[in-house]
Amino acid sequence: MPGSPRPGDLLRIDGRASVQFAGSRALVLRVLSVDPRPTYHGWVWLSGYVLNRRGEAVDKREVFVQLAGLRRLVPRGPAAPPRRRPAMSTSEGADVSKSR
């Protein structure tokens, strides 16, 4: 993962980041803070919200993970609004020459 995680990042944390998150214990974390205190080389303490499949926060956690194993996810934006046809102006569809 290029660069250190920052607050607001959305991360996939699985067995590559720490064995405790292998398999079905993997999670998606919205980072709240990164502990600035030094730890073992290549490891970091993160705090954040665990998100469910719908992107809703379901738990607040602190995790100790390897930076090299973190995967940044691209957050899904809000759904695109439905496309609407533009409203017709008064000059469209009406013969204005007759009204003058």
PDB file of C-alpha atoms in Angstrom:
ATOM      1  CA  MET A   1       0.000   0.000   0.000  1.00  0.00           C
ATOM      2  CA  PRO A   2       1.618   3.250  -1.038  1.00  0.00           C
ATOM      3  CA  GLY A   3       1.903   5.644   1.901  1.00  0.00           C
ATOM      4  CA  SER A   4       0.697   5.196   5.424  1.00  0.00           C
ATOM      5  CA  PRO A   5      -2.996   4.953   6.182  1.00  0.00           C
ATOM      6  CA  ARG A   6      -4.758   8.203   7.040  1.00  0.00           C
ATOM      7  CA  PRO A   7      -8.024   9.012   8.771  1.00  0.00           C
ATOM      8  CA  GLY A   8     -10.876   8.449   6.346  1.00  0.00           C
ATOM      9  CA  ASP A   9      -9.133   5.639   4.441  1.00  0.00           C
ATOM     10  CA  LEU A  10     -11.139   2.510   3.794  1.00  0.00           C
ATOM     11  CA  LEU A  11      -8.959  -0.583   4.291  1.00  0.00           C
ATOM     12  CA  ARG A  12      -9.370  -4.312   3.722  1.00  0.00           C
ATOM     13  CA  ILE A  13      -7.685  -6.053   6.646  1.00  0.00           C
ATOM     14  CA  ASP A  14      -7.134  -9.773   6.170  1.00  0.00           C
ATOM     15  CA  GLY A  15      -4.512 -12.438   6.772  1.00  0.00           C
ATOM     16  CA  ARG A  16      -1.904 -10.464   4.807  1.00  0.00           C
ATOM     17  CA  ALA A  17      -2.028  -7.746   7.482  1.00  0.00           C
ATOM     18  CA  SER A  18      -2.125 -10.105  10.479  1.00  0.00           C
ATOM     19  CA  VAL A  19      -2.889 -13.790  11.006  1.00  0.00           C
ATOM     20  CA  GLN A  20      -5.692 -12.866  13.409  1.00  0.00           C
ATOM     21  CA  PHE A  21      -7.687 -11.526  10.427  1.00  0.00           C
ATOM     22  CA  ALA A  22      -7.251 -14.561   8.146  1.00  0.00           C
ATOM     23  CA  GLY A  23     -10.153 -16.205   6.354  1.00  0.00           C
ATOM     24  CA  SER A  24     -13.625 -15.338   7.578  1.00  0.00           C
ATOM     25  CA  ARG A  25     -12.197 -12.955  10.194  1.00  0.00           C
ATOM     26  CA  ALA A  26     -11.205 -10.411   7.527  1.00  0.00           C
ATOM     27  CA  LEU A  27     -12.812  -6.987   7.869  1.00  0.00           C
ATOM     28  CA  VAL A  28     -13.198  -3.602   6.266  1.00  0.00           C
ATOM     29  CA  LEU A  29     -12.072  -0.706   8.453  1.00  0.00           C
ATOM     30  CA  ARG A  30     -12.774   3.022   8.057  1.00  0.00           C
ATOM     31  CA  VAL A  31      -9.691   4.565   9.698  1.00  0.00           C
ATOM     32  CA  LEU A  32     -10.317   7.098  12.454  1.00  0.00           C
ATOM     33  CA  SER A  33      -6.741   7.488  13.664  1.00  0.00           C
ATOM     34  CA  VAL A  34      -3.224   6.151  13.236  1.00  0.00           C
ATOM     35  CA  ASP A  35      -1.194   5.891  16.437  1.00  0.00           C
ATOM     36  CA  PRO A  36       1.985   7.973  15.917  1.00  0.00           C
ATOM     37  CA  ARG A  37       4.003   6.104  18.558  1.00  0.00           C
ATOM     38  CA  PRO A  38       6.730   3.840  17.193  1.00  0.00           C
ATOM     39  CA  THR A  39       6.072   0.087  17.129  1.00  0.00           C
ATOM     40  CA  TYR A  40       7.842  -2.831  15.499  1.00  0.00           C
ATOM     41  CA  HIS A  41       9.193  -1.949  12.052  1.00  0.00           C
ATOM     42  CA  GLY A  42       6.409  -2.194   9.456  1.00  0.00           C
ATOM     43  CA  TRP A  43       3.572  -2.465  11.985  1.00  0.00           C
ATOM     44  CA  VAL A  44       1.011   0.138  13.073  1.00  0.00           C
ATOM     45  CA  TRP A  45      -1.892   0.592  15.485  1.00  0.00           C
ATOM     46  CA  LEU A  46      -5.092   1.757  13.766  1.00  0.00           C
ATOM     47  CA  SER A  47      -8.417   2.676  15.274  1.00  0.00           C
ATOM     48  CA  GLY A  48     -11.572   2.822  13.237  1.00  0.00           C
ATOM     49  CA  TYR A  49     -15.024   1.543  12.469  1.00  0.00           C
ATOM     50  CA  VAL A  50     -15.640  -1.948  11.116  1.00  0.00           C
ATOM     51  CA  LEU A  51     -18.087  -1.719   8.218  1.00  0.00           C
ATOM     52  CA  ASN A  52     -20.629  -4.312   7.119  1.00  0.00           C
ATOM     53  CA  ARG A  53     -21.416  -5.156   3.482  1.00  0.00           C
ATOM     54  CA  ARG A  54     -23.712  -2.135   3.217  1.00  0.00           C
ATOM     55  CA  GLY A  55     -20.972   0.209   4.428  1.00  0.00           C
ATOM     56  CA  GLU A  56     -22.570   0.772   7.828  1.00  0.00           C
ATOM     57  CA  ALA A  57     -20.402   1.008  10.944  1.00  0.00           C
ATOM     58  CA  VAL A  58     -21.077  -1.995  13.166  1.00  0.00           C
ATOM     59  CA  ASP A  59     -18.161  -1.913  15.619  1.00  0.00           C
ATOM     60  CA  LYS A  60     -15.296   0.294  16.745  1.00  0.00           C
ATOM     61  CA  ARG A  61     -11.915  -1.462  16.877  1.00  0.00           C
ATOM     62  CA  GLU A  62      -8.215  -0.945  17.437  1.00  0.00           C
ATOM     63  CA  VAL A  63      -6.020  -3.243  15.373  1.00  0.00           C
ATOM     64  CA  PHE A  64      -2.282  -3.928  15.201  1.00  0.00           C
ATOM     65  CA  VAL A  65      -1.390  -4.722  11.592  1.00  0.00           C
ATOM     66  CA  GLN A  66       1.442  -4.880   9.089  1.00  0.00           C
ATOM     67  CA  LEU A  67       1.488  -1.925   6.722  1.00  0.00           C
ATOM     68  CA  ALA A  68       2.557  -4.105   3.795  1.00  0.00           C
ATOM     69  CA  GLY A  69      -0.553  -6.276   4.182  1.00  0.00           C
ATOM     70  CA  LEU A  70      -3.133  -3.499   4.097  1.00  0.00           C
ATOM     71  CA  ARG A  71      -5.262  -3.029   0.990  1.00  0.00           C
ATOM     72  CA  ARG A  72      -6.862   0.366   0.364  1.00  0.00           C
ATOM     73  CA  LEU A  73     -10.385   0.140  -1.022  1.00  0.00           C
ATOM     74  CA  VAL A  74     -11.941   2.731  -3.259  1.00  0.00           C
ATOM     75  CA  PRO A  75     -15.099   3.880  -1.522  1.00  0.00           C
ATOM     76  CA  ARG A  76     -18.269   3.488  -3.513  1.00  0.00           C
ATOM     77  CA  GLY A  77     -19.869   6.829  -4.168  1.00  0.00           C
ATOM     78  CA  PRO A  78     -23.568   7.445  -3.766  1.00  0.00           C
ATOM     79  CA  ALA A  79     -25.756   5.914  -6.422  1.00  0.00           C
ATOM     80  CA  ALA A  80     -26.151   8.058  -9.487  1.00  0.00           C
ATOM     81  CA  PRO A  81     -29.467   9.898  -9.525  1.00  0.00           C
ATOM     82  CA  PRO A  82     -31.963   8.656 -12.104  1.00  0.00           C
ATOM     83  CA  ARG A  83     -31.617  10.361 -15.462  1.00  0.00           C
ATOM     84  CA  ARG A  84     -34.515  12.664 -16.232  1.00  0.00           C
ATOM     85  CA  ARG A  85     -35.518  14.150 -19.504  1.00  0.00           C
ATOM     86  CA  PRO A  86     -35.114  17.912 -19.572  1.00  0.00           C
ATOM     87  CA  ALA A  87     -38.319  19.882 -19.168  1.00  0.00           C
ATOM     88  CA  MET A  88     -39.672  21.375 -22.359  1.00  0.00           C
ATOM     89  CA  SER A  89     -39.435  25.126 -22.600  1.00  0.00           C
ATOM     90  CA  THR A  90     -42.401  27.129 -23.871  1.00  0.00           C
ATOM     91  CA  SER A  91     -40.726  27.556 -27.253  1.00  0.00           C
ATOM     92  CA  GLU A  92     -40.377  23.790 -27.733  1.00  0.00           C
ATOM     93  CA  GLY A  93     -43.364  21.982 -29.127  1.00  0.00           C
ATOM     94  CA  ALA A  94     -45.491  25.107 -29.467  1.00  0.00           C
ATOM     95  CA  ASP A  95     -45.856  27.304 -32.484  1.00  0.00           C
ATOM     96  CA  VAL A  96     -45.118  30.733 -31.056  1.00  0.00           C
ATOM     97  CA  SER A  97     -45.717  32.506 -34.363  1.00  0.00           C
ATOM     98  CA  LYS A  98     -49.491  31.986 -34.010  1.00  0.00           C
ATOM     99  CA  SER A  99     -49.608  33.568 -30.591  1.00  0.00           C
ATOM    100  CA  ARG A 100     -48.159  36.896 -31.767  1.00  0.00           C
TER     101      ARG A 100
END
